[in-house]
Structures are given as C-alpha cells and as structure tokens.
Short mmCIF file of C-alpha atoms and ligand atoms in Angstrom, two decimals:
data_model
loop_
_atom_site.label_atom_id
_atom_site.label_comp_id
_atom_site.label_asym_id
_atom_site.label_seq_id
_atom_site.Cartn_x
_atom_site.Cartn_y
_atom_site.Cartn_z
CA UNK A 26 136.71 90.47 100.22
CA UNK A 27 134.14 91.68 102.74
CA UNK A 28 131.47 94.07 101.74
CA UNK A 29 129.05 96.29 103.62
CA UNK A 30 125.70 96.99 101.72
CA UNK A 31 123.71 99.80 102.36
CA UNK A 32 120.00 99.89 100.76
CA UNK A 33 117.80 103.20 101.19
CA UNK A 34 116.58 103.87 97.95
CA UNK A 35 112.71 103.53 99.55
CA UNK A 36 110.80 102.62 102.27
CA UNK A 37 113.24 99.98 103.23
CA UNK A 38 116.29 100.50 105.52
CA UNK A 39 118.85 98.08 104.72
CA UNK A 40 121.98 96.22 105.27
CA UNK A 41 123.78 93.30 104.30
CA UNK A 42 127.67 91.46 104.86
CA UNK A 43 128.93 89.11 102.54
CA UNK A 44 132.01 87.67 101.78
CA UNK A 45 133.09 86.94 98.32
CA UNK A 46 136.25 84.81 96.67
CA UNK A 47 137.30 83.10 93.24
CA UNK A 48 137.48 79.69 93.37
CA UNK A 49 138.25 77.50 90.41
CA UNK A 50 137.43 80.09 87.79
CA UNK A 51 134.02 80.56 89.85
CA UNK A 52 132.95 83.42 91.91
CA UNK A 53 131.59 82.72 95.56
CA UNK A 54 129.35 84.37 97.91
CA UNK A 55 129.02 83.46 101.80
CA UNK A 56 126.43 85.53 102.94
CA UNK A 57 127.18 86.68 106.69
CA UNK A 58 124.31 88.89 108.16
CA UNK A 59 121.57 90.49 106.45
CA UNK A 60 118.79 92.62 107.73
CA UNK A 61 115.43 94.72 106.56
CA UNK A 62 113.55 97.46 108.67
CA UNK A 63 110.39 98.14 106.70
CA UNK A 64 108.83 101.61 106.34
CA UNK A 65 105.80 99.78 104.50
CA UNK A 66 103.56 100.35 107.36
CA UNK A 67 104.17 104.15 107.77
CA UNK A 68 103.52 105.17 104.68
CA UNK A 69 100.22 103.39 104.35
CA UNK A 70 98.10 106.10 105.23
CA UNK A 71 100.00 108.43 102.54
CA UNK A 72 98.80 105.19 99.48
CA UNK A 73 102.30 105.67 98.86
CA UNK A 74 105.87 106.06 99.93
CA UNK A 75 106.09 109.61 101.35
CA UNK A 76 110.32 110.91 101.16
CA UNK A 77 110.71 113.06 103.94
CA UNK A 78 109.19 110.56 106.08
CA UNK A 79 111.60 108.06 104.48
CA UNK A 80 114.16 109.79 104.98
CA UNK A 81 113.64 110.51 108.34
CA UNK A 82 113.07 106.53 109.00
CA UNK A 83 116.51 105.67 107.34
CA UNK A 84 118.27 107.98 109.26
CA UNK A 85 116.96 107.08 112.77
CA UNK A 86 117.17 103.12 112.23
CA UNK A 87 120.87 103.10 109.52
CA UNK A 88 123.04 103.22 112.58
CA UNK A 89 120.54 100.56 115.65
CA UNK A 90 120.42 98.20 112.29
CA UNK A 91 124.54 98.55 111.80
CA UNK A 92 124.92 97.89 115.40
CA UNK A 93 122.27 95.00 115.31
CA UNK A 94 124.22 93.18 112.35
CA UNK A 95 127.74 93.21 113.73
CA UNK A 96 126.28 92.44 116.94
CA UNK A 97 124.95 89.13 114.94
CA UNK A 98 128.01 87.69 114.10
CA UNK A 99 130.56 85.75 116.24
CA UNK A 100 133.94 87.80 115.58
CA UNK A 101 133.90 91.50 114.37
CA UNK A 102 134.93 90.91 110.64
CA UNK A 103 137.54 92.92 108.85
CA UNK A 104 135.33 95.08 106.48
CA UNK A 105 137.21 95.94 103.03
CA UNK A 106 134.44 98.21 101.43
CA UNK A 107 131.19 99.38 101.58
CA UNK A 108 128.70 99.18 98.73
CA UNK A 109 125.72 101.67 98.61
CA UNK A 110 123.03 102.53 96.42
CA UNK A 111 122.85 105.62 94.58
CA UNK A 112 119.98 105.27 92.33
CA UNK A 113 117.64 105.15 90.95
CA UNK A 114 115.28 106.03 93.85
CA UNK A 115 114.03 108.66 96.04
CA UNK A 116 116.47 111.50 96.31
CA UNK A 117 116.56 112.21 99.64
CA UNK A 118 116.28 108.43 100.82
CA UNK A 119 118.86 107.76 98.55
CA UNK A 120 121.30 110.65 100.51
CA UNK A 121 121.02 109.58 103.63
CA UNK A 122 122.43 105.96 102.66
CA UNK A 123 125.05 107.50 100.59
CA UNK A 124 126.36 109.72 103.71
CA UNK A 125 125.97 107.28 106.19
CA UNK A 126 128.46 105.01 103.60
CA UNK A 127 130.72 107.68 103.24
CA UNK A 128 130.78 108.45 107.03
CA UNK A 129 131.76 105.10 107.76
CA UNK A 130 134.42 104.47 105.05
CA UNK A 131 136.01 107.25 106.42
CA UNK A 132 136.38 105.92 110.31
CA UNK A 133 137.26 102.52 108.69
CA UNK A 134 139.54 103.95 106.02
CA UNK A 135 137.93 101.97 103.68
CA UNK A 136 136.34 102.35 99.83
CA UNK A 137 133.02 103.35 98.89
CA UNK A 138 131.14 101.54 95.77
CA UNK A 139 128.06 102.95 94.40
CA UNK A 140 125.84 100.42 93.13
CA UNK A 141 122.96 101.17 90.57
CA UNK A 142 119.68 99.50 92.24
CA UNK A 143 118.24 97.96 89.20
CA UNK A 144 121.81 96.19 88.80
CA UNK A 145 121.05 94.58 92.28
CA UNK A 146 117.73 93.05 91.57
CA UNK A 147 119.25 91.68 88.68
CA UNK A 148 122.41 89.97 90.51
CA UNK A 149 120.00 89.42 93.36
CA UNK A 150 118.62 86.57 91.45
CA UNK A 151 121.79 85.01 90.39
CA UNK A 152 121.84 83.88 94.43
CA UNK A 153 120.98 80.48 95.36
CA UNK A 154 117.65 80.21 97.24
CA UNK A 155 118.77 77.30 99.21
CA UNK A 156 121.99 77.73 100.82
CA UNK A 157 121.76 78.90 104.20
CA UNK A 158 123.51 81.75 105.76
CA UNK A 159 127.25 81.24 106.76
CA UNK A 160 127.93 78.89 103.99
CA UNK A 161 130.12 79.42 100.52
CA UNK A 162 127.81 79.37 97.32
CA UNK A 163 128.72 79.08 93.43
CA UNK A 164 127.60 82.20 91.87
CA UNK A 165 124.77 80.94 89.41
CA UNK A 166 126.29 80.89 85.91
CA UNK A 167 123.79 83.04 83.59
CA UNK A 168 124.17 81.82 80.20
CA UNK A 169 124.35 85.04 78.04
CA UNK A 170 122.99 86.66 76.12
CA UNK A 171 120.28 87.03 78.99
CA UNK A 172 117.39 89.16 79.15
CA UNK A 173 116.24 90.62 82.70
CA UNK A 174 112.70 91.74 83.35
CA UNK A 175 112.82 94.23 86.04
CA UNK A 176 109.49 94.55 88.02
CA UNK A 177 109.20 97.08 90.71
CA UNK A 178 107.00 99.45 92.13
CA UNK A 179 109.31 101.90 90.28
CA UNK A 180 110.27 100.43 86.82
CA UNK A 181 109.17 98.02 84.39
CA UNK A 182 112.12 97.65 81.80
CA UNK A 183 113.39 95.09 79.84
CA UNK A 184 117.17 94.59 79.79
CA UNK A 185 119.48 93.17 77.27
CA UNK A 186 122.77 91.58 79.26
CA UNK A 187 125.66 91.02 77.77
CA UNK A 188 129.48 89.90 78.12
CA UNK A 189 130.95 93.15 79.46
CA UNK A 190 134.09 93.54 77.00
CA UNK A 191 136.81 96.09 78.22
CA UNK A 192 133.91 99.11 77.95
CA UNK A 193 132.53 98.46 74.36
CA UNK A 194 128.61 98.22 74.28
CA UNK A 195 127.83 95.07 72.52
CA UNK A 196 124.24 95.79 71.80
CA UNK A 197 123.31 98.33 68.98
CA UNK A 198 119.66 98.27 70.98
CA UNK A 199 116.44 97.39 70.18
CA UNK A 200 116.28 98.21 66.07
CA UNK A 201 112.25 98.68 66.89
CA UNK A 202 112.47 101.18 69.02
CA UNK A 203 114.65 103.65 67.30
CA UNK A 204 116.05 105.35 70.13
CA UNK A 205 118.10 103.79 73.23
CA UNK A 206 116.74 106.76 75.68
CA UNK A 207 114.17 104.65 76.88
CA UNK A 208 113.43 104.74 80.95
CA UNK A 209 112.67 107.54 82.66
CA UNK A 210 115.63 106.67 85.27
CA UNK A 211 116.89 103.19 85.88
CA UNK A 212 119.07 101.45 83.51
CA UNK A 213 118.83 104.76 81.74
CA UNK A 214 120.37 103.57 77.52
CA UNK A 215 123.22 101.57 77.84
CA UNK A 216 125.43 101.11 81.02
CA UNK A 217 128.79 99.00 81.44
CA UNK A 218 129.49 97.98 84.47
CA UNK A 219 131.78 94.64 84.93
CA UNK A 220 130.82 91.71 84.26
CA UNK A 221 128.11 92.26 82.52
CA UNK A 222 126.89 95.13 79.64
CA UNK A 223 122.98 96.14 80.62
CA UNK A 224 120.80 97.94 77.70
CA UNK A 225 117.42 98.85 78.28
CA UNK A 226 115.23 97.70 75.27
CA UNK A 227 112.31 98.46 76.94
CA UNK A 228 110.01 100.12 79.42
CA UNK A 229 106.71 101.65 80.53
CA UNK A 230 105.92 105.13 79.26
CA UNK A 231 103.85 105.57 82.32
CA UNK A 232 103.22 103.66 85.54
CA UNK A 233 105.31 100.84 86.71
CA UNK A 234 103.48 97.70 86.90
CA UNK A 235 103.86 97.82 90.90
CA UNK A 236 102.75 101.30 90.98
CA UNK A 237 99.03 100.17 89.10
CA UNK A 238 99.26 97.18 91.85
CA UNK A 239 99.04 99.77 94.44
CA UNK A 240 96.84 102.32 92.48
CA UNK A 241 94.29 99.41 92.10
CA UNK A 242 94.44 98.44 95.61
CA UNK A 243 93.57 101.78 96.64
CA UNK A 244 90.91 102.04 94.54
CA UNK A 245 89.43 99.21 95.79
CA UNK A 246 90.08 100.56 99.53
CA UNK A 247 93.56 98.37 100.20
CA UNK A 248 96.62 99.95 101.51
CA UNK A 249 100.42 100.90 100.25
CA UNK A 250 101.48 98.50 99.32
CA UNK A 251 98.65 96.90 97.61
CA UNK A 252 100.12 94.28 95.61
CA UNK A 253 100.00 91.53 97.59
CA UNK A 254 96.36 92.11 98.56
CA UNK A 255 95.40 92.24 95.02
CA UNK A 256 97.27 89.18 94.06
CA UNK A 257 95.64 87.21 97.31
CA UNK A 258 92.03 88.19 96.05
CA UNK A 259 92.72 87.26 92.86
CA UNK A 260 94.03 84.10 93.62
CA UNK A 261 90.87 83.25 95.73
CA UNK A 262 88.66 84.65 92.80
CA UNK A 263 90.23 81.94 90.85
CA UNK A 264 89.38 79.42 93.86
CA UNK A 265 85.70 80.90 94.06
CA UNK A 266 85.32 80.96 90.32
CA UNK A 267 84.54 84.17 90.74
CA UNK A 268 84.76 86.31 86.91
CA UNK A 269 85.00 90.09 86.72
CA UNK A 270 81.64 91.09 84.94
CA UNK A 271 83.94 94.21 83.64
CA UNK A 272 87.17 93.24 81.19
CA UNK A 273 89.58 95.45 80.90
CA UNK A 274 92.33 96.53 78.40
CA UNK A 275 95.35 94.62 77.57
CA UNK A 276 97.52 98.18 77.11
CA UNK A 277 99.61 98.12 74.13
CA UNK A 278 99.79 94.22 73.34
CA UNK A 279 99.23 95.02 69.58
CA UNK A 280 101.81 97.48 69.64
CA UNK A 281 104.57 95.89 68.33
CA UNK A 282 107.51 97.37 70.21
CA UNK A 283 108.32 97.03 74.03
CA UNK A 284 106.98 99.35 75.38
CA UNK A 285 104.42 99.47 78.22
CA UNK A 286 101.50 101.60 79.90
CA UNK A 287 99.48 100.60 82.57
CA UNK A 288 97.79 104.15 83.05
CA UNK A 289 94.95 103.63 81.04
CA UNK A 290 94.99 100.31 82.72
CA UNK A 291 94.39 101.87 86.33
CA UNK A 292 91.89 104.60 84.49
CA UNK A 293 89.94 101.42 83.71
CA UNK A 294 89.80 100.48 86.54
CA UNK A 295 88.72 103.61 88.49
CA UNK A 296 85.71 104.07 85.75
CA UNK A 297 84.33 100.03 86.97
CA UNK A 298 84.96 101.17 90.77
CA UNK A 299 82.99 104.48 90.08
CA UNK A 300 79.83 102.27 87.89
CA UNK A 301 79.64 99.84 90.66
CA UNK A 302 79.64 102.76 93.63
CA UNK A 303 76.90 104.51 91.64
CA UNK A 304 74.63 100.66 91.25
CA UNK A 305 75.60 99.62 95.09
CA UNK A 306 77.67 96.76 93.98
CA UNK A 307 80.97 97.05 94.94
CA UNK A 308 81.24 94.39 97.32
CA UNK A 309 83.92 91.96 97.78
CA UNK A 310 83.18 89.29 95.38
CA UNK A 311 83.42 92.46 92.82
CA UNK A 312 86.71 93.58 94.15
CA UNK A 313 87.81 89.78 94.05
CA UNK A 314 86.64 89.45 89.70
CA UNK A 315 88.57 93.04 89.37
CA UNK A 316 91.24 91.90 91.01
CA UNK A 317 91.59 88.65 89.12
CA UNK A 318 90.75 90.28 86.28
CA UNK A 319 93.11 93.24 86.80
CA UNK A 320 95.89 90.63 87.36
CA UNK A 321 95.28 88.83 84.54
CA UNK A 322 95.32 91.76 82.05
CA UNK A 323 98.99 93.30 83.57
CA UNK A 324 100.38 89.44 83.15
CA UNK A 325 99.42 89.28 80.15
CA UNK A 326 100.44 91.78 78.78
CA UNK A 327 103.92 91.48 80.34
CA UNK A 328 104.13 87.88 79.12
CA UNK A 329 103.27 88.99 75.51
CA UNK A 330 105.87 91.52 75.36
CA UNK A 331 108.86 88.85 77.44
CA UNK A 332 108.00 86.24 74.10
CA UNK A 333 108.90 89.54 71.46
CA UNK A 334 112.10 90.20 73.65
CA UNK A 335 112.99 86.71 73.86
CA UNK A 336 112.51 86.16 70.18
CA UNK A 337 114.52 89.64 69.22
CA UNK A 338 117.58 89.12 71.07
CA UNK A 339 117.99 85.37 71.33
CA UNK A 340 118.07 85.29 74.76
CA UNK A 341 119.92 82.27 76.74
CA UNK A 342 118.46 82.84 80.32
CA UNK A 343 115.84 85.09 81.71
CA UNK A 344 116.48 86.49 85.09
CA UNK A 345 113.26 88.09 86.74
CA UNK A 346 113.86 90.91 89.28
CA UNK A 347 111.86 93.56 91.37
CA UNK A 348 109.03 93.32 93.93
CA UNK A 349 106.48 92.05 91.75
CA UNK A 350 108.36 89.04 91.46
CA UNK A 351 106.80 87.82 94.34
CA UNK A 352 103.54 87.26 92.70
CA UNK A 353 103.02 83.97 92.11
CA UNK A 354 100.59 84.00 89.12
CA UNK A 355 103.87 85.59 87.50
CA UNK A 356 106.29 83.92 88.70
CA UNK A 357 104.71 80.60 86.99
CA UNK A 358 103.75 82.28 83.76
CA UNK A 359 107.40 83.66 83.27
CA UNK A 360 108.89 80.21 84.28
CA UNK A 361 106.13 78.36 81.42
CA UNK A 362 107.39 80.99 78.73
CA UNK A 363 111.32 80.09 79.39
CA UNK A 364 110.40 76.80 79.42
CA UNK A 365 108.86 77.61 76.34
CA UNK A 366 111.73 79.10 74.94
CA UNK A 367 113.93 76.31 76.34
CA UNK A 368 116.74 78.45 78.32
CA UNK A 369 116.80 79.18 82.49
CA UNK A 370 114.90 81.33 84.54
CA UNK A 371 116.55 82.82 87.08
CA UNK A 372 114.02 83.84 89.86
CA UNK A 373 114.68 85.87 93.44
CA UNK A 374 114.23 83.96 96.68
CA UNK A 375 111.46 85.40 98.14
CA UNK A 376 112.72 86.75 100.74
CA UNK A 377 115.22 89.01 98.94
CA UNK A 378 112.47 90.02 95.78
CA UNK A 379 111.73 93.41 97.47
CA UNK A 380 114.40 95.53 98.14
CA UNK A 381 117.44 94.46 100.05
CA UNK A 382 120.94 95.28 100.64
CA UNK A 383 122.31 91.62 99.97
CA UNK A 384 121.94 92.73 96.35
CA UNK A 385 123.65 95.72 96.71
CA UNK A 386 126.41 94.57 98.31
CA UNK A 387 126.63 91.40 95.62
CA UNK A 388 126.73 94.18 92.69
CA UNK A 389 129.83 95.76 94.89
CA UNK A 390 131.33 93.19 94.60
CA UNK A 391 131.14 92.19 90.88
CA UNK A 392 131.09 95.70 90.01
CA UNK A 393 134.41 96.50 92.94
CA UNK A 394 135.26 99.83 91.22
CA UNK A 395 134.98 102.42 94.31
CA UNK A 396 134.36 105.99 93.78
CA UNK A 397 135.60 108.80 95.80
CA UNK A 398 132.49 111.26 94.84
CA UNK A 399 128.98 110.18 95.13
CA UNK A 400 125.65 111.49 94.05
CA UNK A 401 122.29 110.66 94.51
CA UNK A 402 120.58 109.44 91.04
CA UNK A 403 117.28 110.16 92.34
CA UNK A 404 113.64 110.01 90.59
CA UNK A 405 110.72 111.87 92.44
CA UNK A 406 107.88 108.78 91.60
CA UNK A 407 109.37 105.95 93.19
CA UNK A 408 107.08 103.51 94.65
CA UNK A 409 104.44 106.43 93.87
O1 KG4 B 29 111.29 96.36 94.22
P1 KG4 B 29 110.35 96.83 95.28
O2 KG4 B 29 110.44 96.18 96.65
O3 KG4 B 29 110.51 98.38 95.52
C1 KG4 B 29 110.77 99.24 94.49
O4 KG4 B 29 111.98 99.39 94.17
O5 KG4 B 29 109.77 99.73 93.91
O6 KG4 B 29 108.84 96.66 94.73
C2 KG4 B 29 107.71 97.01 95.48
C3 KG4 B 29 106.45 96.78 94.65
C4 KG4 B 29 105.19 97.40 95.28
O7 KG4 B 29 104.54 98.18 94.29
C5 KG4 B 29 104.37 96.18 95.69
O8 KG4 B 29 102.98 96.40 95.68
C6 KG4 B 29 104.78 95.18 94.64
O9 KG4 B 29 106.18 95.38 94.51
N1 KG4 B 29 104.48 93.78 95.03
C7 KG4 B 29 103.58 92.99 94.39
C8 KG4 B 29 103.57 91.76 95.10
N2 KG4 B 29 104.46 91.86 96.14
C9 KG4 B 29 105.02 93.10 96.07
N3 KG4 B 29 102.82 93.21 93.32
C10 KG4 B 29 102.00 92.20 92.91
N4 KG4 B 29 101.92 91.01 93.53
C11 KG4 B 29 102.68 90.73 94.62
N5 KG4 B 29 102.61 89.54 95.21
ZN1 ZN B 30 113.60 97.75 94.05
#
C-alpha cells in the first residue's frame, strides 16, 4: 500500500510517501520521499505561531511541495490513499490540509484517512533512525503495555497504550485521577484506533512544556521558537559552570497525581527577569543560570512524574514523542529512567521529532480505516 501524508496542523507544511507491506507476521515501512517547509521563521516576530498566517503559508506551498516530492522519485508511484491530519491543531491550518487531501483523493479516486496528530508522534518513534530512504524496515516491535510521553509545543500528556482488542478499552484509567477527561484536546479520554488502544492518564492543566520553552525564551529576548536556544544556553551554562543565583519551582512534583503546570513555572521566571532589569543584571551569563536552571526544573519535574506512570501501569516500553524530544538533556534523562525501569525507550530520529508528515502517513497506514467526512479537531493555543 502507498500512502500520501499530509501534515498542517502548525507552522509546518508537510508531506510524506511511504510504502507499507506484511511480511512474516511483521509490518514494513519503505519510506519513499519526505519533505518539510517551515513557517518557524515567519512567525518569529508574532513569539508565536500566528493561524491566518499559517494558513495562508500551507496553502501557497501544499501544492510546489506535492509537485517537488513526486518530482523526487524515479517512476510516478501508484498512490492508494492519502492520510491527513485532522487534529489536534490549529483550526484553520488544520482545514487547509484536510481540503487539499480531499481535493486530491477525488482526481485520484482514491481514500482519505484522517489521522489524529498525537497518534503520529507516537508511531513516529516506532521508525528506525538508521535505515535510509528507499529501503524496507521492520516496524519496531513495542512491547506493551507501553507508556508514551508526548512533548510538544502543544501538549504534555501521558498515554497508556494498549493491545487494541476489537473496540473494547482495556484501561479503566488512571484510578488517581478520578476522571478520564483529562487534556484539553489531544488524546482527549480514551481513543481506539487499530493496533493500539491510547488513554490519556495525564496532562498539563496549563502550558505545554514547549509552550514555557518559548515563553522563557521570550522573556529572555529569544525568538519563536525558543526551545532550542534555551536548551543551547543551558547546556553551555553547564560547560561554564555557570548556576542560576534564582531557583525556581518544581510545579506540582509533590502532587501525587499526573498532572502538570508549568504556568507558575514561566510566572517565575518573568518575576527573576523583572528583579534583574530593575538591579542592571540581566546579562548573558544570567540568562545562561536561568536557562540551565529553567531546564532543569521542567526535566525534573517531567522525570518525577514518567517514574509514578511507569510504576502505576507497569509499563514494558516507553516511547517519547513531540518537539521537545529533541532536547538532549531529556532525551538522556528519559533513556537513564527506562533503563532504570529495565524496559525500551523508543526515541524519534531527530529529524522527524518536530512535526512531520512521515508520521502521519505511518498512522494511515496502521490505522487504514478511510473516512468519507472530515473535520477539523482544532484547538486555538497550539504552539501558543
Ligand atoms: O511537536 P512540535 O514540532 O509542534 C507542536 O506540535 O507543538 O513541537 C514544537 C515545540 C516548540 O515549542 C519548540 O520550542 C520545542 O518543541 N522544542 C524544544 C527543543 N526543540 C524544539 N524545546 C526544548 N528543547 C529543544 N531542544
Ligand atoms: Zn506536533
């Protein structure tokens, strides 16, 4: 099977082929083109991701960035459906994705599948980091029951993953936190989708933990998005020896549920900004001990609440997922605490941990149940 994916959820514009099969019992993936037109730069002056403007960006580049990817490959390759995003994300990013799909699969007479985002990042990671292009990979095999931590600019949630089996939900939920209506939008309770059974046992009440990334950054005079300038200054604080003379809050470690909030977090932040403004002394070796510091207190935090989720569901692998996989302070603290735990991580390549169609398109295919109406499942404070 050939699948089209189609990615506008953001400030990303993107699309993806790949060609799947079973094989021995095994699903395969041969990945054929792929390609990402970032908005990133745009939206800077707005310190986040503005939607008209994103909209307006998908729709000029969806159809140069089609051309551009079959114009990539040798032979024109008989497409057999087309796997888009329909949430969460912005609303009218998502829309313009979702009608470019549909316009397509109806000159090719082919099926539309919508694909929930947060599903991608999580198959996303089941990809192999070193297989190149053009050639057949194994699936990786994700011992279950898994646990994904999904860390975005939009969401911070905790999944539970489980066998799907024929539509019953497997998981009663997390017994701590009473109720399964959890996330704001995302994984929203409990979803089945084939092959696996997602429920969301937990999730910030407020900002996403790439959100307070790019709050802090602007704060500290960076631009959207912030993250990776945070986590580079930190990282040379740590060279430098450089230590925040400010420490800040570890939100809601003691809390014992899983549940997060990184507003107060950010508010902490702004107040230290604002003291060292007033006394002259925000210079960079300041913003490099707040960014450390900052850093340190989101990780933290985040690796507190992974250990309670591991030890409440007996999780077998942990699969990481979202943009702020990229940082590499988390990256090795996650992979220590599964090691810990003694079960897999399964991390993103890093070219594929911020959004990308290859994801989407994977989800298609695991998930190949077309639909013949979409709709947008849009939230307004995406990447906000
Ligand atoms: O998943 P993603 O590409 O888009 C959403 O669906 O939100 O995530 C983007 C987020 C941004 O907030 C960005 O600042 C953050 O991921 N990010 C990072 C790093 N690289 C990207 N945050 C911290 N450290 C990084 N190295
Ligand atoms: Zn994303």
């Amino acid at each position: 099977m050939i699948i089209l994916g189609i990615e506008t959820s953001c400030d990303e514009t993107a699309l993806a082929l790949i060609e799947t099969r079973q094989s021995g019992g095994a699903f395969e993936v041969c990945i054929l083109a792929s390609l990402i037109h970032s908005q990133a730069d745009l939206h800077s002056p707005y310190g986040g991701v503005f939607p008209t403007l994103a909209k307006r960006e998908h729709e000029k580049h969806l159809q140069p960035l089609l051309d551009r990817l079959l114009a990539s490959l040798s032979t024109r390759p008989q497409i057999d459906a087309i796997a888009v995003t329909e949430g969460p994300g912005l609303e009218p990013a998502l829309w313009t994705g979702i009608t470019f799909a549909e316009k397509l699969a109806q000159e090719w007479m082919i099926p539309v599948i919508p694909v929930n985002h947060m599903e991608g990042h999580i198959v996303g990671s089941l990809l192999a980091s070193d297989v190149p292009d053009g050639t057949w990979q194994r699936l990786k095999d994700l011992p279950l029951p898994g646990l994904a931590f999904l860390i975005s600019g939009g969401h911070t949630e905790l999944v539970s993953i489980e066998k799907q089996n024929g539509g019953v939900t497997l998981v009663p939920g997390n017994p701590r936190m009473g109720s399964q209506r959890l996330a704001p939008a995302g994984l929203e309770g409990t979803i089945v989708t084939p092959p696996f059974c997602y429920t969301v046992i937990g999730a910030t009440k407020d900002d996403a933990v790439g959100e307070a990334f790019d709050k802090v950054a602007r704060l500290l005079g960076f631009p959207y998005p912030g993250g990776p300038q945070i986590s580079k200054l930190a990282a040379k604080a740590r060279t430098e020896n450089i230590i925040s003379p400010v420490k800040l809050p570890r939100p809601m470690i003691h809390s014992k549920d899983l549940q997060f909030s990184f507003s107060g977090l950010k508010t902490a932040v702004l107040y230290a900004v604002r003291e060292a403004e007033k006394s002259g002394v925000l210079d960079d070796t300041l913003k490099k001990g707040l960014s450390r510091e900052f850093e340190d207190a989101i990780i933290e935090t985040l690796a507190s609440k992974l250990r309670d989720a591991l030890e409440e569901t007996g999780a077998q692998s942990l699969i990481i997922g979202g943009g702020v996989s990229a940082n590499n302070m988390l990256r090795d603290s996650f992979t220590a605490i599964a090691q810990e735990f003694g079960i897999p991580v399964f991390l993103p390549s890093r070219h594929i941990s911020g959004d990308n169609a290859l994801m989407i398109a994977l989800a298609g295919a695991l998930n190949s149940t077309p639909s013949s109406k979409l709709t947008a499942h849009g939230t307004k404070k995406l990447g906000h």
